[in-house]
Each structure stands twice: as structure tokens, then as C-alpha cells.
XYZ file of C-alpha atoms in Angstrom:
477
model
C 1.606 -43.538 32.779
C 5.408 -43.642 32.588
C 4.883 -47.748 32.949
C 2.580 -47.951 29.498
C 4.888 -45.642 27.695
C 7.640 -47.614 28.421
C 6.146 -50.930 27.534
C 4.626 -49.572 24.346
C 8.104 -48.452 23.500
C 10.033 -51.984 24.180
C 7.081 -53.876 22.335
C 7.319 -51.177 19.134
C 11.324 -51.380 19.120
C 10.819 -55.559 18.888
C 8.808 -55.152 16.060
C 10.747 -53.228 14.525
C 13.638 -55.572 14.386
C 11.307 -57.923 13.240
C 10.420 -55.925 10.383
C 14.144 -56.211 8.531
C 13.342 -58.436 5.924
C 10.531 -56.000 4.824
C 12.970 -53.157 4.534
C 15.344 -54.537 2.790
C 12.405 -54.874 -0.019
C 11.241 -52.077 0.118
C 15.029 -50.153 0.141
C 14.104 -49.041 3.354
C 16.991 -51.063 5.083
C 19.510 -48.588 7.341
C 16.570 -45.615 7.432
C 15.934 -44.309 10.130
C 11.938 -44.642 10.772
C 9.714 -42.491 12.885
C 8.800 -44.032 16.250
C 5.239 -43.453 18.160
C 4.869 -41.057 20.597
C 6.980 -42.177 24.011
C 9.193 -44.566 22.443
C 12.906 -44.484 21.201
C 14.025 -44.306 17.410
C 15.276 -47.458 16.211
C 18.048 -47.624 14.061
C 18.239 -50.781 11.606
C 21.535 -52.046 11.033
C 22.482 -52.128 7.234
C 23.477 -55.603 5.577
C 25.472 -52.918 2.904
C 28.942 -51.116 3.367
C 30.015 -48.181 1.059
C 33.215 -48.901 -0.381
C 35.868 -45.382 -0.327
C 34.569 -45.278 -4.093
C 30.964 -45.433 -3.398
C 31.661 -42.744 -0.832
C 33.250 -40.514 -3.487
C 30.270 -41.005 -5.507
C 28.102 -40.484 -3.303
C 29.824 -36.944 -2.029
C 30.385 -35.672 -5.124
C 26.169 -36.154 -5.709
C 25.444 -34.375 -2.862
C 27.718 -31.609 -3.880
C 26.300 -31.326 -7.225
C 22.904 -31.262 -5.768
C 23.665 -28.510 -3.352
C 24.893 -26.721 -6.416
C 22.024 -27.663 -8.678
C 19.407 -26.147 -5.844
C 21.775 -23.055 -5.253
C 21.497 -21.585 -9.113
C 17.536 -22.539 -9.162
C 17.349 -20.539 -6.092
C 19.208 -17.404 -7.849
C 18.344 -17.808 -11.079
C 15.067 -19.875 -11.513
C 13.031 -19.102 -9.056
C 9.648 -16.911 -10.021
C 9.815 -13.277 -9.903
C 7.086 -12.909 -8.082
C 8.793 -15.024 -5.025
C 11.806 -12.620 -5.426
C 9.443 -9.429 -5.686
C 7.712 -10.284 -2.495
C 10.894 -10.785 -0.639
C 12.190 -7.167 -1.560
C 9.008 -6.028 -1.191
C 9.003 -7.634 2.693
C 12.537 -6.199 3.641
C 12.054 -2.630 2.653
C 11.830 -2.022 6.442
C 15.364 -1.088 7.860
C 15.907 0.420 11.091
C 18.474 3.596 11.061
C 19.420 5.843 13.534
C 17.942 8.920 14.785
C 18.774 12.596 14.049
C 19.980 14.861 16.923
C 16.347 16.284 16.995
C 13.056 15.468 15.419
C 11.350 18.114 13.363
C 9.971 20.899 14.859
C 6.772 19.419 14.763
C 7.198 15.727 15.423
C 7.983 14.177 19.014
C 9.615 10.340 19.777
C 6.882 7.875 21.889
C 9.154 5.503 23.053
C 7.168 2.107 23.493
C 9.373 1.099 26.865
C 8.158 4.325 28.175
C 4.414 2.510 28.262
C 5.517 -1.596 28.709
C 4.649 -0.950 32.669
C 2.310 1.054 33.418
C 1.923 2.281 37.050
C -2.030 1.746 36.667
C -4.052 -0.158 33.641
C -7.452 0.214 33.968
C -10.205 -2.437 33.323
C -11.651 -2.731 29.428
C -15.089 -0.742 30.995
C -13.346 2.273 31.765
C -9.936 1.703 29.077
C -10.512 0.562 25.611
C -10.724 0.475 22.224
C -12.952 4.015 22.239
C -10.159 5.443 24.790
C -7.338 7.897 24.030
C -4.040 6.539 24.244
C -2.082 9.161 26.050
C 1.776 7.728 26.930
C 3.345 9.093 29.837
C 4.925 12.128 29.919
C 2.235 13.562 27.717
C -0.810 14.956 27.568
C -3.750 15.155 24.916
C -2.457 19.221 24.544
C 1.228 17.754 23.823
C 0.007 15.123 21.435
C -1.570 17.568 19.287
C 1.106 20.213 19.195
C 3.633 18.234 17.582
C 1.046 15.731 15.714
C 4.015 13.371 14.265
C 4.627 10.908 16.540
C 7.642 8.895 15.815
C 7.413 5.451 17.235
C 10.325 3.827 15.247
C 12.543 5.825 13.258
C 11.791 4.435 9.744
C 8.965 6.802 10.796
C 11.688 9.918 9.740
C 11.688 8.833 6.097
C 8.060 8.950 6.226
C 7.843 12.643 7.486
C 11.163 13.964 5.861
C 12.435 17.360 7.811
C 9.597 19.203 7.872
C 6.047 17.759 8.232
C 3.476 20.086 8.359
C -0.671 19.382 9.475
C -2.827 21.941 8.731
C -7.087 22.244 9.166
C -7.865 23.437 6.025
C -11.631 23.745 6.403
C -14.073 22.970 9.329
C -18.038 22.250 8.484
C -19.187 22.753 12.390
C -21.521 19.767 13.117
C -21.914 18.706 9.595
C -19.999 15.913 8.791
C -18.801 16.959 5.154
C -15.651 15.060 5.171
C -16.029 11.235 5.415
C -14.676 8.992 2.940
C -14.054 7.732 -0.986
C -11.056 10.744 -0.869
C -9.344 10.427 -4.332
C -6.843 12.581 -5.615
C -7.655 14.076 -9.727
C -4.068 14.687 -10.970
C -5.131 16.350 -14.250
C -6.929 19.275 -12.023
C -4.825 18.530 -8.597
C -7.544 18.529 -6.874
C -8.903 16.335 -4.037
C -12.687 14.922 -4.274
C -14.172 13.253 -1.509
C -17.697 12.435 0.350
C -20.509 12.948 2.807
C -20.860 10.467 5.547
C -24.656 8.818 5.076
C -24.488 6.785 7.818
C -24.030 8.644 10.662
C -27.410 10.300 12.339
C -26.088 13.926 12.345
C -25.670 13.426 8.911
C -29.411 11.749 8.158
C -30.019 9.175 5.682
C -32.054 10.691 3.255
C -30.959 11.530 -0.327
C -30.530 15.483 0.788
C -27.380 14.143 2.576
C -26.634 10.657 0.946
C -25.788 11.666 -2.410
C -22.992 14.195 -1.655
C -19.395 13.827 -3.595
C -17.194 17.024 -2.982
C -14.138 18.562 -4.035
C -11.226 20.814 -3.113
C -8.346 22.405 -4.741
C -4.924 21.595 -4.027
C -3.744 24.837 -5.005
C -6.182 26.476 -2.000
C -4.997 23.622 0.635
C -1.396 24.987 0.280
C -2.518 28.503 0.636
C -4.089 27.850 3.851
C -0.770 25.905 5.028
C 1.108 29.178 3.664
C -1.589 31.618 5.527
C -2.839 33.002 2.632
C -5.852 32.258 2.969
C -8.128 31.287 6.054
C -10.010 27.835 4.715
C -9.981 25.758 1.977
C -13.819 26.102 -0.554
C -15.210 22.857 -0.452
C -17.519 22.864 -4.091
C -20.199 20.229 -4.143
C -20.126 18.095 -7.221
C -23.841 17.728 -9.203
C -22.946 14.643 -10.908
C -25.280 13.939 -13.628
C -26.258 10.785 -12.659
C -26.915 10.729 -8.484
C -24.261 8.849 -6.900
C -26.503 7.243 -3.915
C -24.380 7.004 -0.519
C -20.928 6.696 -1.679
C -18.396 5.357 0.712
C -15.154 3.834 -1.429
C -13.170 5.633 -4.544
C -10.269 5.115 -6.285
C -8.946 6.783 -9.536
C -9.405 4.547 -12.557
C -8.817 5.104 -16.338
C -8.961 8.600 -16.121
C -12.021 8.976 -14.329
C -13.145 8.425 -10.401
C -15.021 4.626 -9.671
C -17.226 5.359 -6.541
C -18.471 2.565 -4.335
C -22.311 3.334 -3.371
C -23.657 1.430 -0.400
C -27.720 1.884 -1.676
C -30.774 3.194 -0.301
C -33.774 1.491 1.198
C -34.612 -1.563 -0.973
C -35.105 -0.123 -4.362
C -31.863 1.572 -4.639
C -29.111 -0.839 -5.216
C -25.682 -0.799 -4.235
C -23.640 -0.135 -7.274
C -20.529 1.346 -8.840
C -20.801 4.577 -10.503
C -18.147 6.221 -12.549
C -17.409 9.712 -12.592
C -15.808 11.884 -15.278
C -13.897 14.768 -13.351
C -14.608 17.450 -15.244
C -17.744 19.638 -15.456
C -20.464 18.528 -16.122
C -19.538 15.333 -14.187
C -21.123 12.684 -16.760
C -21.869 9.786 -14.492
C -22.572 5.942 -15.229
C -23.296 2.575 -13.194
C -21.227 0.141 -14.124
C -21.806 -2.620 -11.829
C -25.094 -3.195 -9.458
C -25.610 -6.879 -9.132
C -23.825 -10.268 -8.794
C -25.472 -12.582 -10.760
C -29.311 -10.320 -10.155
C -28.712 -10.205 -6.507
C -28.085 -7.224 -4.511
C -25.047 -6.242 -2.798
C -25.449 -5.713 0.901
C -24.037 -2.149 0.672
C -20.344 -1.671 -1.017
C -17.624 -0.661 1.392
C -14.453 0.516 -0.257
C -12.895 -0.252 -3.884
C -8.956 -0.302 -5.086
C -7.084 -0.978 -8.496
C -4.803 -3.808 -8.620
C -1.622 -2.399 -10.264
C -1.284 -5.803 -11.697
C -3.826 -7.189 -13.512
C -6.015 -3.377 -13.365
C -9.064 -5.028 -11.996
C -11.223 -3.535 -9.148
C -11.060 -5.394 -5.952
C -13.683 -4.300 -3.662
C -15.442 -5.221 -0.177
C -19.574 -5.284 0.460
C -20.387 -5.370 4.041
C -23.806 -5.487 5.928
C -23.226 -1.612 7.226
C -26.033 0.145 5.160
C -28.483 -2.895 7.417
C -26.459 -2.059 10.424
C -26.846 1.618 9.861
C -30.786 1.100 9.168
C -30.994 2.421 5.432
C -30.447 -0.848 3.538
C -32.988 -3.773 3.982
C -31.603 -7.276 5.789
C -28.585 -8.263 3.429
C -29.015 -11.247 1.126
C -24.965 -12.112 0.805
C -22.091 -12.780 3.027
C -19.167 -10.021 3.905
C -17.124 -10.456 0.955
C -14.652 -9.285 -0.829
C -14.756 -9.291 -4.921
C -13.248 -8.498 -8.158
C -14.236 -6.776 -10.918
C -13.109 -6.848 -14.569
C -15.257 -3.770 -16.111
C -13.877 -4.694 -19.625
C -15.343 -8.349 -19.042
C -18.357 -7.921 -16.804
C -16.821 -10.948 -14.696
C -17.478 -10.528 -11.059
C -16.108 -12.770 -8.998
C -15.325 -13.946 -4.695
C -11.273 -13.820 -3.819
C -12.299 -14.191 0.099
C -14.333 -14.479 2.739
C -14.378 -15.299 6.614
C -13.905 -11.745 7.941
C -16.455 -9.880 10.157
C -16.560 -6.695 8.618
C -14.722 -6.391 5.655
C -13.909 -2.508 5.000
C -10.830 -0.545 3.524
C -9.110 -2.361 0.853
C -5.876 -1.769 -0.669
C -2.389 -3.080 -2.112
C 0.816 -3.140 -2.124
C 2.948 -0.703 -4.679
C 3.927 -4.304 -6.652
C 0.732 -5.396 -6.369
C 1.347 -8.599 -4.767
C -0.067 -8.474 -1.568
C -3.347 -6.685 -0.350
C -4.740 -5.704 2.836
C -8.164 -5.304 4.181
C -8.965 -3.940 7.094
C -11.998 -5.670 9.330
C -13.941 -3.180 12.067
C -16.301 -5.866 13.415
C -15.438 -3.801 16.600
C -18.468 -1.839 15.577
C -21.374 -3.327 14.478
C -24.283 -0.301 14.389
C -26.862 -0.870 16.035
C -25.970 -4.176 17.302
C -23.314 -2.152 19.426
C -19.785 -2.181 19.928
C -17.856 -5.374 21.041
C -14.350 -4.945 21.619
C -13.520 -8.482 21.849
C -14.526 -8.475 17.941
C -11.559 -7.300 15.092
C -10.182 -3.742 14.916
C -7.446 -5.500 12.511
C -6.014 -5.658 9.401
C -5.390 -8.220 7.544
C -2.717 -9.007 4.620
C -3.086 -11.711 1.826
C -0.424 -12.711 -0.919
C -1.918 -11.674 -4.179
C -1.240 -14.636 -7.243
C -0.443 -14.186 -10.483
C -3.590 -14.689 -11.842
C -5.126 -11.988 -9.284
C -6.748 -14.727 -6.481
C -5.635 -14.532 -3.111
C -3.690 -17.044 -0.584
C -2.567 -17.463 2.505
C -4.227 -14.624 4.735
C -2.193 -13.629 8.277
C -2.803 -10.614 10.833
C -0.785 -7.638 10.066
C -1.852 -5.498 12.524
C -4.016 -5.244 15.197
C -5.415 -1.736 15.690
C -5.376 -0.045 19.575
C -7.659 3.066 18.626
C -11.038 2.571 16.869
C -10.608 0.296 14.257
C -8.352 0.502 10.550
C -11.114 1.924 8.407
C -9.533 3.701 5.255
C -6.337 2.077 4.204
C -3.485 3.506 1.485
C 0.050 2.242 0.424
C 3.487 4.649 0.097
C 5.493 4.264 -2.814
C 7.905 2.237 0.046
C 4.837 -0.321 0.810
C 4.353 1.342 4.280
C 0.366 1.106 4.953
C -1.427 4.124 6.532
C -4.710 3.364 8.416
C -7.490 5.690 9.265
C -7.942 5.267 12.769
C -9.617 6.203 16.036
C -6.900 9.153 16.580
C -5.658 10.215 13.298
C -3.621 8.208 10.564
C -1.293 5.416 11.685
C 1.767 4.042 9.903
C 2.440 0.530 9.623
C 5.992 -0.583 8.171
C 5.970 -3.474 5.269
C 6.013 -5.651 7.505
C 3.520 -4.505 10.040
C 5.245 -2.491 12.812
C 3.191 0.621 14.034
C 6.291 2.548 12.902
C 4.021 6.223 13.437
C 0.976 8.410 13.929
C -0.385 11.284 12.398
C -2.210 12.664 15.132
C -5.611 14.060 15.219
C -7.018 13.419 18.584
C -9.818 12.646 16.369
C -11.294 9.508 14.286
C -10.454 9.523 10.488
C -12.503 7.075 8.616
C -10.468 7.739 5.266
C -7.627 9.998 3.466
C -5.083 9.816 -0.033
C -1.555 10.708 -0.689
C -1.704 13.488 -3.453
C 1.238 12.503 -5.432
C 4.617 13.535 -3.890
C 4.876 14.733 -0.559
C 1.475 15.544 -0.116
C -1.975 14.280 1.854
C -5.116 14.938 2.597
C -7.375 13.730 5.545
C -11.092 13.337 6.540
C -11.894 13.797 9.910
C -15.711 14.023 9.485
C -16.426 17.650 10.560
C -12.702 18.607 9.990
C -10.648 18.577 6.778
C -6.568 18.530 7.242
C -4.106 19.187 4.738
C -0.315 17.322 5.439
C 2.965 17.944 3.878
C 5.230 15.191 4.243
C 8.379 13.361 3.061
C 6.595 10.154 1.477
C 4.714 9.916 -1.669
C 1.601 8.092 -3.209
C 1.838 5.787 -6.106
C -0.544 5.265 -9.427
C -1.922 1.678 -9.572
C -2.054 2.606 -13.089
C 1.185 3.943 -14.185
């Protein structure tokens, strides 16, 4: 082998020389060319000399070019490439305080790099616990704020507080689509339809609930023992919702369908009482979704981004789906519905950044209903950069999730990125460093800042209420 390289190399370097005439033609002449793999650069000898003037010249372009890229680089340069580079180094480590908060422990990563045993993926996995040592499941839950880095104090501020504010039994009240109502502070969220304990039929499917905020701080105070959780009777029937987001004053709910008469669709909600409901999306181009996952507001451009993912098949109340996983965008004040990407497995929470210019979606292929669970498949989420005229480009892994999958995903006002995971909430920094956890013990498929300092999480059968130091942010302020 070393023979042919080396004779490959001597005949390319003859040719080469050969070739002068042709350079000089072409201005090539004294460039230095690229060789083929195993043989040595050849230099051509120039036939030209730079007098001292010519060198002067020559100097003094180069200097005026390094000046001329310099100001485009400060001064010309988009905002949006400038936006995305603050936006990116809004993560800064700082040092710790003597002591966490009274109810918020330090998991020290090196504590768990070697492990004295690490079980095999049939008896450790994605469905496990992850309990570091020198705790226990008890532990984790008495002091539910696990600081992992500690950005993850600016996050909590000094005195984080988790409280269950109300607890349905088997019934699994508190799913998804949580959205906060400023104008009332209070907190609406929905039924899970897909689960069995929770049926399938319209008794269960069509539930949207609400809470007051006002109540979830009197059961953090102990004034009172559990939050009321009021059922909305919106008066249109919004059919399995699963996604929600505020939007122009009124809640957009993402419906996954029923059976094969009931499409998926979009149905707006007005708030207040009597809850006037309309559709205002159900087909693209007269086909059916598959079954709509979750829906955000770009704080840009104000358009609804949303994913539709084969789940309502998977979960046996939608028929086979007719459409790949995708993920869309909707103008409501065109009608214009159209594909910004593709390729993932299971396309599911959606949501941006506080600038708007990058989103994430989170992909839980891990589970696939009643095709099973496959943990070599995605529990990840993934981040694109979002263009100016609202596509997307150049996708890359932010995180990969070690708990259940990311289902539910939010934004702070800092562009940290909470994910509703197989044990509780976990925080991401900007740049995609598990940073902390809000720990359950328990999954939670979705959850929403309420304004400043304030949160509130589903946990299926169990509804928590969290004071804390960061804040949410309006896509449309």
C-alpha cells in the first residue's frame, strides 16, 4: 500500500511541474494547489517578484480589507445573526450560595460518572427512576429542586415552593393544553383521552378545565385544603384536546379527533362564560390531520406553528393516518397552511424561543402505543433556527431526554426550556445543558409559567402549584 501511494505521489508531483505553462494562463502561477490523497503539496515556483512597492501595496490591501470585514461584522451584519448570538450566550455559570434553599438540594453529575453497578437496558431504562447516590426516592421528593448547575439558582430564586394543589384519585383530570388566562388569572387545562383509565369516548374526550390562581396560592398559604377544578361547557364541543396556547385574547386548542367522522381541528375558545367556541382550522387542503399534537405562537410573525402526529391511530380512536408526522403553520388571518419540517418520529411539544428565532420540538418516538415502547427510538428534543420569513433551517439535537420522553415544552423569559418529563419538569439552559429538575417522582406530560414567578403542572391524577424565581413571557406582547 505504502509502495502505490508513493508512486502515485512522484507521478502527480511530475505533472504538476509539467502543468506551469497552464498556470501562468490561468493566474494560477505560485498557488499553492491541492494534492490527491497520499501525495505531497507542490509548490510552483513564480516567474514574478514583488518589488518593496508592490509589497506596500499589497499590505496596505490586506489591511484595509481586514478593516473593511471588521465594521461589516459590527455594524452590517443582520440583526437577526446578532439576536441569535445573545440569545445563545445567555447561559453563564456563577457561583454557588453558602446553602441552597430550604427546599432545593445540589446533584452533582461527578457524583454519578462511575457508578459502582449499571444495570442492563431490561432492568435500567428510559421507564426507570434515576436515583443518584446518596439519595433516595424519599430525599428526592422532599426537597423537589434539584440543582444540577447553578444557573439553576436564578431559575428558582430563594425560595421555591411545590405544592399539590388538587388530587382526582384514579381519574386522570390533569393532562395537557395548560394555558394561563391573564385577564381572570386563572389556569385552564385538559383531560387526557388517550389513556385507558381515562376511556375514549366523548364522556371523557371532550373535557377542558379550569382553576383559579387566586385558590392555588391559598392552598400553598394553607388556607385552604385543594384547589376547585370547574369544568368548562364550551359551546361548541372541543373533541380530545391535547395542545393550547393563548392567542388574541382567547385560548386556540389543538383537538386530536374521534373515530373517522370527527376531524382533528383547531377550536378557539373565548374565556369567559359562556365559552363561545369556533373551528378554525380542520383540513389541509380536504385531507384529515392524523390527530394534532401541540400548538405555539411565534412571537415573530404571530402565526400558529403546530405538530400532527399518528397518536390518536396509535392510541386506537383515530382511523390509520393519511399524512406524515409533521409539523405546520398556520396564518388564521390568511387561511394559508403550510409544512416547515418533517423527518421526526413523533413530533409532539412545540415551542420557541422568547425572540422568536429558534424553536424546539420535542420527538417521543420512545413510545409508540400500541406498537410498544422502543428505547432505542427518540426521547429528544430538537432545536431549529427560525428565518425571517417564519421557515425553518438547520435542525441539531438539543437534548436528549434520560426519563420518559420531553412531552410538553415552554420557554423562560431567559430562553431556558422546561420539558415535561418522566419525573417532573426538567430545565434545559439556552444552550441545552440539563441545568435542573423540578421533581415529581411522577410523569408530567405538560405545564405553563403563569406570568412572574409562578407555574403550574399536570401530573395526570395530580395537579401542583410552583412558586419560583423565573417568569413566563407573552408571544404576543
Amino acid at each position: 500500500m505504502a509502495t502505490n501511494l508513493d508512486s502515485r505521489a512522484t507521478t502527480t508531483s511530475r505533472e504538476m511541474s509539467v502543468n506551469t505553462a497552464g498556470l501562468q494562463e490561468r493566474g494560477m502561477e505560485g498557488k499553492t494547489l491541492p494534492a490527491p490523497l497520499g501525495s505531497p503539496v507542490k509548490y510552483i515556483p513564480s516567474a514574478k517578484v514583488f518589488s518593496w512597492k508592490s509589497k506596500l501595496v499589497y499590505v496596505g490591501f490586506t489591511m484595509g480589507a481586514l478593516a473593511t470585514l471588521a465594521y461589516t461584522a459590527s455594524h452590517i451584519l443582520p440583526s437577526s445573526s446578532v439576536a441569535q448570538a445573545s440569545h445563545l450566550n445567555t447561559f453563564k455559570r456563577r457561583s454557588p450560595p453558602s446553602e441552597p434553599p430550604k427546599n432545593a438540594q445540589v446533584i452533582n453529575p461527578k457524583d454519578f460518572a462511575v457508578l459502582t453497578t449499571v444495570l442492563p437496558s431490561y432492568e435500567f431504562n428510559g421507564s426507570s427512576l434515576f436515583v443518584p447516590p446518596g439519595t433516595t426516592e424519599e430525599s428526592l421528593k422532599a426537597k423537589p429542586f434539584h440543582i444540577y448547575d447553578y444557573s439553576f439558582y436564578d431559575v428558582i430564586g430563594p425560595d421555591p415552593t411545590l405544592t399539590l394543589i388538587a388530587d382526582s384519585g384514579s381519574d386522570p383530570l390533569f393532562h395537557e393544553a395548560v394555558v394561563w388566562y391573564k385577564e381572570q388569572d386563572e389556569v385552564f387545562f385538559v383531560q387526557n383521552a388517550g389513556a385507558k383509565s381515562a376511556g375514549t369516548g366523548l364522556n371523557k374526550s371532550a373535557v377542558v378545565e379550569k382553576i383559579s390562581l387566586a385558590q392555588a396560592a391559598a392552598v400553598q398559604k394553607g388556607e385552604r385544603n385543594q384547589t376547585e377544578v370547574i369544568v368548562v361547557n364550551s359551546t361548541v364541543e372541543v373533541v380530545n384536546p391535547n395542545g393550547g396556547t393563548a392567542y388574541r385574547g382567547k385560548i386556540v386548542f389543538a383537538g386530536e379527533g374521534q373515530g373517522a367522522n370527527v376531524p382533528p381541528a383547531f377550536y378557539m375558545l373565548d374565556p369567559k362564560e359562556p365559552y363561545p367556541t369556533t373551528v378554525i382550522l380542520n383540513n389541509f387542503f380536504g385531507r384529515q390531520f392524523n390527530s394534532l399534537n401541540d400548538v405555539s405562537v411565534n412571537p415573530r410573525n404571530k402565526e400558529l406553528y403546530f405538530t400532527d402526529v399518528i397518536y390518536g391511530y396509535l392510541q386506537d380512536f383515530r382511523p390509520p393516518p393519511g399524512l406524515p408526522n409533521q409539523i405546520y403553520r398556520f396564518n388564521m388571518d390568511t387561511g394559508v397552511v403550510r409544512v416547515v419540517a418533517d423527518g421526526l418520529n413523533m413530533p409532539n411539544g412545540l415551542t420557541f424561543s422568547p425572540d422568536g428565532r429558534h424553536a424546539y420540538v420535542s420527538d417521543t418516538g420512545i413510545f409508540s402505543g400500541f406498537w410498544g415502547t422502543n428505547y432505542t427510538y427518540p426521547a429528544t428534543i430538537y432545536r431549529w433556527d427560525v428565518q425571517d420569513d417564519g421557515s425553518w433551517e438547520n435542525q441539531k439535537v438539543f437534548a436528549y431526554v434520560h426519563v420518559g420522553a420531553a412531552d410538553g415544552l415552554h420557554t423562560d423569559s431567559k430562553g431556558n426550556v422546561y420539558a415535561g418529563v418522566g419525573d417532573g419538569v426538567h430545565v434545559f439552559s439556552p444552550d441545552g445543558l440539563l441545568i435542573g429538575k423540578i421533581y415529581l417522582g411522577e410523569t408530567s406530560a405538560n405545564f405553563n409559567f403563569a406570568g412572574h414567578g409562578r407555574m403550574v403542572i399536570c401530573a395526570e391524577t395530580h395537579l401542583y402549584y410552583v412558586t419560583l424565581g423565573a417568569s413566563g413571557w407573552d408571544p404576543e406582547a
